[in-house]
CSV table of C-alpha atoms and ligand atoms in Angstrom, one decimal:
chain,number,residue,atom,x,y,z
A,1,MET,CA,153.6,38.2,-141.0
A,2,SER,CA,156.0,41.0,-141.9
A,3,GLU,CA,158.1,42.4,-139.1
A,4,LYS,CA,156.7,45.8,-139.8
A,5,VAL,CA,153.2,44.6,-139.1
A,6,ARG,CA,152.8,44.1,-135.4
A,7,ILE,CA,149.3,43.0,-134.5
A,8,ARG,CA,148.3,42.0,-131.0
A,9,ARG,CA,150.0,38.8,-130.0
A,10,ASP,CA,147.0,37.5,-128.0
A,11,VAL,CA,144.8,37.9,-131.1
A,12,GLU,CA,147.4,36.1,-133.3
A,13,SER,CA,147.4,33.1,-130.9
A,14,MET,CA,143.7,32.9,-130.2
A,15,SER,CA,141.5,30.4,-132.1
A,16,ALA,CA,138.8,31.7,-134.4
A,17,TYR,CA,135.1,31.7,-133.5
A,18,THR,CA,133.1,29.5,-135.9
A,19,PRO,CA,129.8,31.1,-136.7
A,20,THR,CA,127.0,29.5,-138.6
A,21,THR,CA,127.4,29.8,-142.4
A,22,SER,CA,124.9,30.8,-145.1
A,23,LEU,CA,122.6,28.4,-146.9
A,24,ASP,CA,124.5,28.8,-150.1
A,25,VAL,CA,127.8,27.7,-148.5
A,26,PHE,CA,126.0,24.7,-146.9
A,27,ALA,CA,124.5,23.7,-150.2
A,28,GLU,CA,127.8,23.8,-152.0
A,29,ARG,CA,129.5,21.9,-149.2
A,30,LEU,CA,126.8,19.2,-149.2
A,31,GLY,CA,126.5,19.2,-153.0
A,32,MET,CA,122.7,19.9,-152.7
A,33,ASP,CA,120.2,22.4,-153.9
A,34,VAL,CA,119.6,25.3,-151.5
A,35,ARG,CA,115.8,24.5,-151.8
A,36,ASP,CA,116.3,21.1,-150.4
A,37,LEU,CA,118.1,22.3,-147.3
A,38,ILE,CA,116.5,22.8,-143.9
A,39,LYS,CA,118.6,25.1,-141.7
A,40,LEU,CA,117.9,24.3,-138.0
A,41,ASP,CA,121.4,25.2,-136.6
A,42,ALA,CA,121.3,28.9,-135.7
A,43,ASN,CA,117.9,29.5,-134.0
A,44,GLU,CA,116.9,31.7,-136.9
A,45,ASN,CA,113.3,32.5,-137.7
A,46,PRO,CA,112.4,30.1,-140.6
A,47,PHE,CA,109.4,32.3,-141.6
A,48,GLY,CA,111.6,35.3,-142.4
A,49,PRO,CA,110.6,38.9,-141.6
A,50,SER,CA,107.2,40.5,-141.9
A,51,PRO,CA,106.1,40.9,-145.5
A,52,ARG,CA,105.8,44.6,-144.8
A,53,VAL,CA,109.6,44.7,-144.2
A,54,LYS,CA,110.3,43.5,-147.8
A,55,GLU,CA,107.9,46.2,-149.1
A,56,ALA,CA,109.5,48.9,-147.0
A,57,LEU,CA,113.0,47.9,-148.1
A,58,ALA,CA,112.1,47.8,-151.7
A,59,ASN,CA,111.0,51.4,-151.4
A,60,LEU,CA,113.9,52.6,-149.2
A,61,GLN,CA,114.7,56.3,-149.6
A,62,HIS,CA,117.8,58.4,-148.7
A,63,MET,CA,120.4,55.7,-148.9
A,64,ASN,CA,123.0,58.3,-149.6
A,65,VAL,CA,122.4,60.0,-146.2
A,66,TYR,CA,123.7,58.6,-142.9
A,67,PRO,CA,121.0,57.0,-140.7
A,68,ASP,CA,119.7,58.6,-137.5
A,69,PRO,CA,122.6,58.2,-135.0
A,70,GLU,CA,120.2,58.1,-132.1
A,71,SER,CA,117.8,55.6,-133.8
A,72,GLY,CA,115.1,57.9,-132.3
A,73,ARG,CA,111.9,56.6,-134.0
A,74,LEU,CA,113.1,53.0,-133.5
A,75,ARG,CA,113.7,53.6,-129.8
A,76,GLU,CA,110.2,55.2,-129.5
A,77,LEU,CA,108.6,52.1,-131.0
A,78,LEU,CA,110.8,49.8,-128.8
A,79,ALA,CA,109.8,51.8,-125.7
A,80,ALA,CA,106.1,51.2,-126.5
A,81,TYR,CA,106.8,47.5,-127.3
A,82,ILE,CA,108.6,46.7,-124.0
A,83,GLY,CA,107.1,49.3,-121.7
A,84,VAL,CA,110.4,51.1,-120.8
A,85,PRO,CA,111.2,54.8,-121.4
A,86,MET,CA,113.2,55.3,-124.7
A,87,GLU,CA,115.8,57.2,-122.7
A,88,ARG,CA,117.0,53.9,-121.3
A,89,ILE,CA,117.2,52.1,-124.6
A,90,LEU,CA,120.3,51.9,-126.8
A,91,CYS,CA,120.3,50.2,-130.2
A,92,GLY,CA,123.1,48.3,-131.8
A,93,ALA,CA,124.0,46.2,-134.8
A,94,GLY,CA,122.6,43.1,-133.1
A,95,ALA,CA,122.8,42.2,-129.4
A,96,ASP,CA,126.3,41.2,-130.4
A,97,GLU,CA,127.4,44.8,-130.7
A,98,LEU,CA,125.9,45.7,-127.4
A,99,ILE,CA,128.0,42.9,-125.7
A,100,GLU,CA,131.0,44.7,-127.1
A,101,ILE,CA,129.9,48.2,-126.1
A,102,ILE,CA,129.3,47.0,-122.5
A,103,LEU,CA,132.8,45.5,-122.4
A,104,GLN,CA,134.2,48.7,-123.8
A,105,LEU,CA,132.4,50.7,-121.1
A,106,PHE,CA,133.3,48.5,-118.1
A,107,ILE,CA,136.5,46.7,-118.6
A,108,GLU,CA,140.0,47.9,-117.8
A,109,PRO,CA,142.9,45.5,-118.5
A,110,GLY,CA,142.6,42.5,-116.3
A,111,ASP,CA,139.1,43.1,-114.9
A,112,VAL,CA,137.2,39.9,-114.4
A,113,VAL,CA,134.1,39.0,-116.4
A,114,ILE,CA,132.2,36.0,-115.1
A,115,ASN,CA,130.8,33.6,-117.7
A,116,THR,CA,128.5,30.6,-117.0
A,117,PRO,CA,129.2,28.0,-119.7
A,118,PRO,CA,127.7,26.2,-121.5
A,119,THR,CA,126.1,29.4,-122.8
A,120,PHE,CA,126.2,31.8,-125.7
A,121,ALA,CA,129.8,31.9,-126.9
A,122,MET,CA,130.2,35.6,-127.6
A,123,TYR,CA,130.5,36.7,-123.9
A,124,GLY,CA,133.6,34.5,-123.4
A,125,PHE,CA,134.9,35.2,-126.9
A,126,ASP,CA,134.6,39.1,-126.8
A,127,ALA,CA,135.8,39.7,-123.2
A,128,PRO,CA,139.5,39.0,-123.8
A,129,LEU,CA,139.4,41.1,-126.9
A,130,TYR,CA,138.5,44.0,-124.7
A,131,HIS,CA,141.2,43.0,-122.2
A,132,GLY,CA,138.9,41.3,-119.7
A,133,ARG,CA,139.8,38.2,-117.9
A,134,VAL,CA,137.1,35.5,-118.2
A,135,VAL,CA,136.4,33.4,-115.1
A,136,ASP,CA,134.1,30.4,-116.1
A,137,VAL,CA,131.7,29.2,-113.5
A,138,TYR,CA,130.2,26.1,-115.1
A,139,ARG,CA,126.5,25.3,-114.9
A,140,ARG,CA,125.4,22.2,-113.0
A,141,GLU,CA,124.7,18.9,-114.6
A,142,ASP,CA,121.1,19.9,-115.4
A,143,PHE,CA,122.5,23.3,-116.8
A,144,SER,CA,121.0,25.3,-114.0
A,145,LEU,CA,123.2,28.1,-112.6
A,146,ASP,CA,125.5,27.4,-109.7
A,147,VAL,CA,124.7,30.6,-107.8
A,148,ASP,CA,126.9,29.7,-104.8
A,149,ALA,CA,129.9,29.3,-107.0
A,150,ILE,CA,129.1,32.5,-108.9
A,151,GLU,CA,128.9,34.4,-105.7
A,152,ALA,CA,132.2,32.9,-104.5
A,153,ALA,CA,134.0,33.7,-107.8
A,154,ALA,CA,132.6,37.2,-107.9
A,155,ARG,CA,133.9,38.0,-104.5
A,156,ARG,CA,137.3,36.2,-105.0
A,157,HIS,CA,138.0,38.0,-108.2
A,158,ARG,CA,136.2,41.3,-107.5
A,159,ALA,CA,134.5,40.7,-110.9
A,160,LYS,CA,133.0,43.7,-112.6
A,161,LEU,CA,130.6,42.0,-115.0
A,162,LEU,CA,128.4,38.8,-114.9
A,163,PHE,CA,126.9,37.7,-118.2
A,164,LEU,CA,123.8,35.5,-118.0
A,165,CYS,CA,121.6,34.2,-120.7
A,166,SER,CA,117.9,33.6,-120.1
A,167,PRO,CA,116.5,31.6,-121.8
A,168,ASN,CA,120.0,30.1,-122.0
A,169,ASN,CA,121.4,29.2,-125.4
A,170,PRO,CA,121.9,26.3,-125.8
A,171,SER,CA,120.1,24.7,-122.8
A,172,GLY,CA,116.8,26.6,-123.2
A,173,ASP,CA,116.1,27.0,-119.5
A,174,MET,CA,115.5,30.3,-117.7
A,175,ILE,CA,117.1,31.8,-114.7
A,176,GLU,CA,115.0,31.4,-111.5
A,177,ALA,CA,113.7,34.8,-110.2
A,178,GLY,CA,115.2,34.1,-106.8
A,179,ASP,CA,118.6,33.5,-108.4
A,180,ILE,CA,118.5,36.8,-110.2
A,181,ASP,CA,117.6,38.5,-106.9
A,182,ARG,CA,120.6,37.0,-105.2
A,183,LEU,CA,123.0,37.8,-108.0
A,184,LEU,CA,121.8,41.4,-108.2
A,185,GLU,CA,123.1,41.7,-104.6
A,186,LEU,CA,126.6,41.2,-105.8
A,187,PRO,CA,129.0,44.1,-106.2
A,188,LEU,CA,129.0,43.9,-110.0
A,189,THR,CA,126.8,44.6,-113.0
A,190,VAL,CA,124.6,41.7,-114.2
A,191,VAL,CA,124.0,41.6,-118.0
A,192,VAL,CA,121.0,39.3,-118.8
A,193,ASP,CA,120.8,38.4,-122.5
A,194,GLU,CA,117.1,37.8,-123.4
A,195,ALA,CA,117.6,37.2,-127.1
A,196,TYR,CA,114.9,34.4,-126.9
A,197,ILE,CA,112.5,35.9,-124.4
A,198,GLU,CA,109.6,36.2,-126.9
A,199,PHE,CA,109.4,32.4,-127.0
A,200,ALA,CA,109.3,32.0,-123.2
A,201,GLU,CA,106.4,31.7,-120.8
A,202,ARG,CA,107.9,34.0,-118.3
A,203,GLU,CA,108.2,37.8,-118.2
A,204,SER,CA,111.2,39.8,-119.4
A,205,LEU,CA,113.4,41.5,-116.8
A,206,VAL,CA,113.4,44.8,-118.8
A,207,THR,CA,111.0,46.6,-116.5
A,208,ARG,CA,113.4,45.9,-113.6
A,209,ALA,CA,116.4,47.3,-115.5
A,210,GLY,CA,115.4,50.8,-114.4
A,211,ASP,CA,114.9,50.0,-110.7
A,212,GLU,CA,118.1,48.1,-110.3
A,213,ALA,CA,121.3,50.1,-110.7
A,214,ASN,CA,123.3,47.1,-111.7
A,215,LEU,CA,121.1,45.3,-114.2
A,216,ILE,CA,121.4,45.5,-118.0
A,217,VAL,CA,119.0,43.5,-120.2
A,218,LEU,CA,119.8,42.7,-123.9
A,219,ARG,CA,117.2,42.0,-126.5
A,220,THR,CA,117.2,41.5,-130.3
A,221,MET,CA,115.0,41.7,-133.4
A,222,SER,CA,116.9,38.7,-134.9
A,223,LYS,CA,114.8,35.9,-133.6
A,224,TRP,CA,111.1,36.8,-133.0
A,225,ALA,CA,111.1,39.4,-135.8
A,226,GLY,CA,113.2,37.4,-138.3
A,227,LEU,CA,115.7,40.1,-138.9
A,228,ALA,CA,119.0,38.3,-138.1
A,229,GLY,CA,120.5,39.2,-141.5
A,230,LEU,CA,119.9,42.9,-140.9
A,231,ARG,CA,121.4,43.1,-137.4
A,232,VAL,CA,119.3,45.0,-134.9
A,233,GLY,CA,119.5,44.5,-131.2
A,234,TYR,CA,119.0,46.7,-128.2
A,235,GLY,CA,119.8,47.0,-124.5
A,236,VAL,CA,117.9,48.4,-121.6
A,237,PHE,CA,120.2,50.2,-119.2
A,238,PRO,CA,120.1,51.9,-115.8
A,239,SER,CA,119.7,55.7,-116.5
A,240,GLU,CA,123.1,56.7,-115.1
A,241,LEU,CA,124.9,54.6,-117.7
A,242,MET,CA,123.2,56.1,-120.7
A,243,PRO,CA,125.4,59.3,-121.1
A,244,GLN,CA,128.5,57.1,-120.9
A,245,LEU,CA,127.1,54.7,-123.5
A,246,TRP,CA,126.3,57.5,-126.0
A,247,LYS,CA,130.0,58.6,-125.7
A,248,ILE,CA,131.3,55.3,-127.0
A,249,LYS,CA,128.7,54.0,-129.4
A,250,GLN,CA,129.7,54.3,-133.1
A,251,PRO,CA,127.4,57.1,-134.5
A,252,TYR,CA,125.9,55.1,-137.3
A,253,ASN,CA,125.9,51.6,-135.9
A,254,VAL,CA,122.3,50.8,-136.9
A,255,ASN,CA,122.2,51.1,-140.7
A,256,LEU,CA,119.3,52.6,-142.5
A,257,ALA,CA,117.8,49.3,-143.8
A,258,ALA,CA,118.0,47.7,-140.4
A,259,ASP,CA,116.5,50.8,-138.7
A,260,ILE,CA,113.5,50.9,-141.1
A,261,ALA,CA,113.0,47.1,-141.0
A,262,ALA,CA,112.9,47.1,-137.2
A,263,GLN,CA,110.5,50.0,-137.2
A,264,VAL,CA,108.1,48.3,-139.6
A,265,SER,CA,108.3,45.0,-137.6
A,266,LEU,CA,107.4,46.8,-134.5
A,267,GLN,CA,104.3,48.1,-136.3
A,268,ASP,CA,103.4,44.5,-137.2
A,269,VAL,CA,103.9,42.8,-133.8
A,270,ASP,CA,100.5,41.0,-133.8
A,271,PHE,CA,101.3,39.2,-137.1
A,272,LEU,CA,104.9,38.4,-136.0
A,273,MET,CA,103.6,37.0,-132.7
A,274,THR,CA,101.4,34.5,-134.5
A,275,ARG,CA,104.5,33.1,-136.1
A,276,VAL,CA,106.2,33.0,-132.7
A,277,GLU,CA,103.2,31.0,-131.4
A,278,THR,CA,103.6,28.6,-134.3
A,279,LEU,CA,107.3,28.2,-133.5
A,280,VAL,CA,106.6,27.5,-129.8
A,281,LYS,CA,104.1,24.9,-130.9
A,282,GLU,CA,106.6,23.3,-133.2
A,283,ARG,CA,109.3,23.4,-130.4
A,284,THR,CA,106.8,21.6,-128.1
A,285,ARG,CA,106.0,19.0,-130.8
A,286,MET,CA,109.8,18.4,-131.2
A,287,GLU,CA,110.3,18.0,-127.5
A,288,ILE,CA,107.6,15.4,-127.2
A,289,ALA,CA,108.7,13.5,-130.3
A,290,PHE,CA,112.4,13.6,-129.4
A,291,ALA,CA,111.6,12.2,-126.0
A,292,GLU,CA,110.0,9.1,-127.6
A,293,LEU,CA,113.1,8.4,-129.7
A,294,PRO,CA,115.7,6.1,-128.2
A,295,MET,CA,118.6,8.2,-129.7
A,296,LEU,CA,117.6,11.5,-128.1
A,297,SER,CA,117.1,12.8,-124.6
A,298,PRO,CA,115.7,16.4,-124.9
A,299,TYR,CA,116.0,19.1,-122.2
A,300,PRO,CA,112.8,21.2,-121.6
A,301,SER,CA,113.1,24.5,-123.5
A,302,GLN,CA,111.6,28.0,-123.1
A,303,SER,CA,113.0,29.0,-126.4
A,304,ASN,CA,112.9,28.3,-130.2
A,305,PHE,CA,115.3,25.4,-130.0
A,306,VAL,CA,115.7,22.1,-128.2
A,307,LEU,CA,119.0,20.8,-126.8
A,308,ASN,CA,119.3,17.0,-126.8
A,309,ARG,CA,121.8,14.4,-125.4
A,310,VAL,CA,122.5,12.0,-128.2
A,311,ILE,CA,122.4,8.3,-127.2
A,312,GLY,CA,123.9,5.3,-129.0
A,313,MET,CA,126.0,7.2,-131.5
A,314,SER,CA,128.3,10.2,-131.4
A,315,ALA,CA,126.6,13.7,-131.7
A,316,GLU,CA,129.0,14.4,-134.6
A,317,GLU,CA,127.8,11.3,-136.5
A,318,PHE,CA,124.2,12.3,-135.7
A,319,ARG,CA,124.8,15.8,-137.1
A,320,ASP,CA,126.4,14.3,-140.2
A,321,ARG,CA,123.6,11.8,-140.9
A,322,LEU,CA,121.1,14.6,-140.7
A,323,ALA,CA,123.2,16.8,-142.9
A,324,GLY,CA,123.4,14.0,-145.5
A,325,ALA,CA,119.6,14.3,-145.8
A,326,GLY,CA,119.7,18.1,-146.0
A,327,ILE,CA,118.9,19.0,-142.4
A,328,ILE,CA,121.5,21.1,-140.6
A,329,VAL,CA,121.6,21.1,-136.8
A,330,ARG,CA,124.1,22.4,-134.3
A,331,TYR,CA,126.9,20.2,-133.0
A,332,TYR,CA,129.3,21.4,-130.3
A,333,ASN,CA,132.8,20.3,-129.9
A,334,LYS,CA,132.9,21.8,-126.4
A,335,PRO,CA,133.2,20.8,-122.8
A,336,ARG,CA,129.9,19.5,-121.3
A,337,LEU,CA,128.3,19.5,-124.8
A,338,GLU,CA,130.3,16.9,-126.7
A,339,ASP,CA,127.4,14.5,-126.8
A,340,HIS,CA,124.7,17.1,-127.4
A,341,ILE,CA,122.9,18.5,-130.4
A,342,ARG,CA,120.8,21.6,-130.6
A,343,ILE,CA,117.9,21.7,-133.0
A,344,SER,CA,116.0,24.9,-133.8
A,345,ALA,CA,112.3,24.9,-134.3
A,346,GLY,CA,111.3,25.0,-138.0
A,347,THR,CA,108.1,25.6,-139.9
A,348,PRO,CA,105.5,22.8,-139.4
A,349,GLN,CA,106.6,21.3,-142.8
A,350,GLN,CA,110.2,21.4,-141.8
A,351,VAL,CA,109.5,19.7,-138.5
A,352,ASP,CA,107.5,17.0,-140.3
A,353,ARG,CA,110.5,16.3,-142.5
A,354,LEU,CA,112.8,16.2,-139.5
A,355,LEU,CA,110.7,13.8,-137.5
A,356,GLN,CA,110.2,11.6,-140.5
A,357,LEU,CA,113.9,11.4,-141.0
A,358,LEU,CA,114.5,10.7,-137.3
A,359,THR,CA,112.0,7.8,-137.4
A,360,GLN,CA,113.8,6.3,-140.4
A,361,LEU,CA,117.2,6.7,-138.6
A,362,THR,CA,115.7,4.9,-135.6
A,363,ILE,CA,114.5,2.0,-137.7
A,364,SER,CA,117.6,1.6,-139.8
B,1,PLP,C1,121.8,34.3,-126.5
B,1,PLP,C2,122.1,35.1,-127.8
B,1,PLP,N1,122.4,36.4,-127.6
B,1,PLP,C3,122.6,37.1,-128.7
B,1,PLP,C4,122.6,36.6,-130.0
B,1,PLP,C5,122.9,37.4,-131.1
B,1,PLP,O1,121.9,38.3,-131.3
B,1,PLP,P1,122.0,39.4,-132.5
B,1,PLP,O2,121.6,38.7,-133.8
B,1,PLP,O3,121.0,40.4,-132.1
B,1,PLP,O4,123.4,39.9,-132.5
B,1,PLP,C6,122.3,35.2,-130.2
B,1,PLP,C7,122.3,34.6,-131.5
B,1,PLP,O5,122.3,33.5,-131.7
B,1,PLP,C8,122.1,34.5,-129.0
B,1,PLP,O6,121.9,33.1,-129.1
């Protein structure tokens, strides 16, 4: 880099996050037709959005005008959907943006953020970008939270933020209610990311976010509503944080198409929930079938994906064999997950093809 161009040295030396890629890129890489691929690597909704979203976007008006900076109508609909006053809801370009906004609001250089890997990568990835110091408190062997160790780390480092994911990506389990109660006693703010809560049997914590001064809950339209490509997420915050959040949020962070698509989805919840039910059924079918295969040991999931330990071959080889047949799953080259594979729930037809292939792999 030119001497005149002086970017942050910590950014220059950090390694890049590897997000999932698009179907077109996978097709080119694998030398296959896009139509023959089944993408089960990013917990996306294989059914796509509500058909009403496509219609609304085809008729989108006023694209030359900036969108509503307060996402007012969207927040009204979200308030009705989750049963929380709109005054406590802030929307963002995906839950991802809200993670950044929270870090911007809380972190001064060197402040500690507690992360509980294996979990969603963005908490640990974003915190240093906003000058936070990440302290990792690893989950136990069964991926449950080590609450004693979190408490000890929080006190030792005077941590400001604790990021939790429930259901957890990638393990699929939820945080026990008693654990949340204990963690809310800590002198820090707890951020619970509920990106997958619509697929879970248990209730969301959103209604508690108003009563507890130190609880933030993140949700998204990416998964249950199939809007991952449009980027709409939201957070439910304690009232006293709201004026501070409005100060730092980019005015037009939720673009017009995303805003309208999310509104239309929230007017079509019953239909979208039938698809969620189908995905939960497919996930359960996958869990049962995987448990019968000698090569996989699945973990129980409350989400739209199943994490598995791979037995008898490396997880990387397993990923490559499936990719060779056009099925893309998530492999992790990370501590505690080296021998694991995460597989998202697909449509019934996609799961049929997956299970057929796995049976062939077992026989061969
Ligand atoms: C736990 C978790 N939180 C947040 C996100 C991102 O959500 P969004 O698409 O709303 O940015 C994901 C995406 O995979 C996720 O797994």
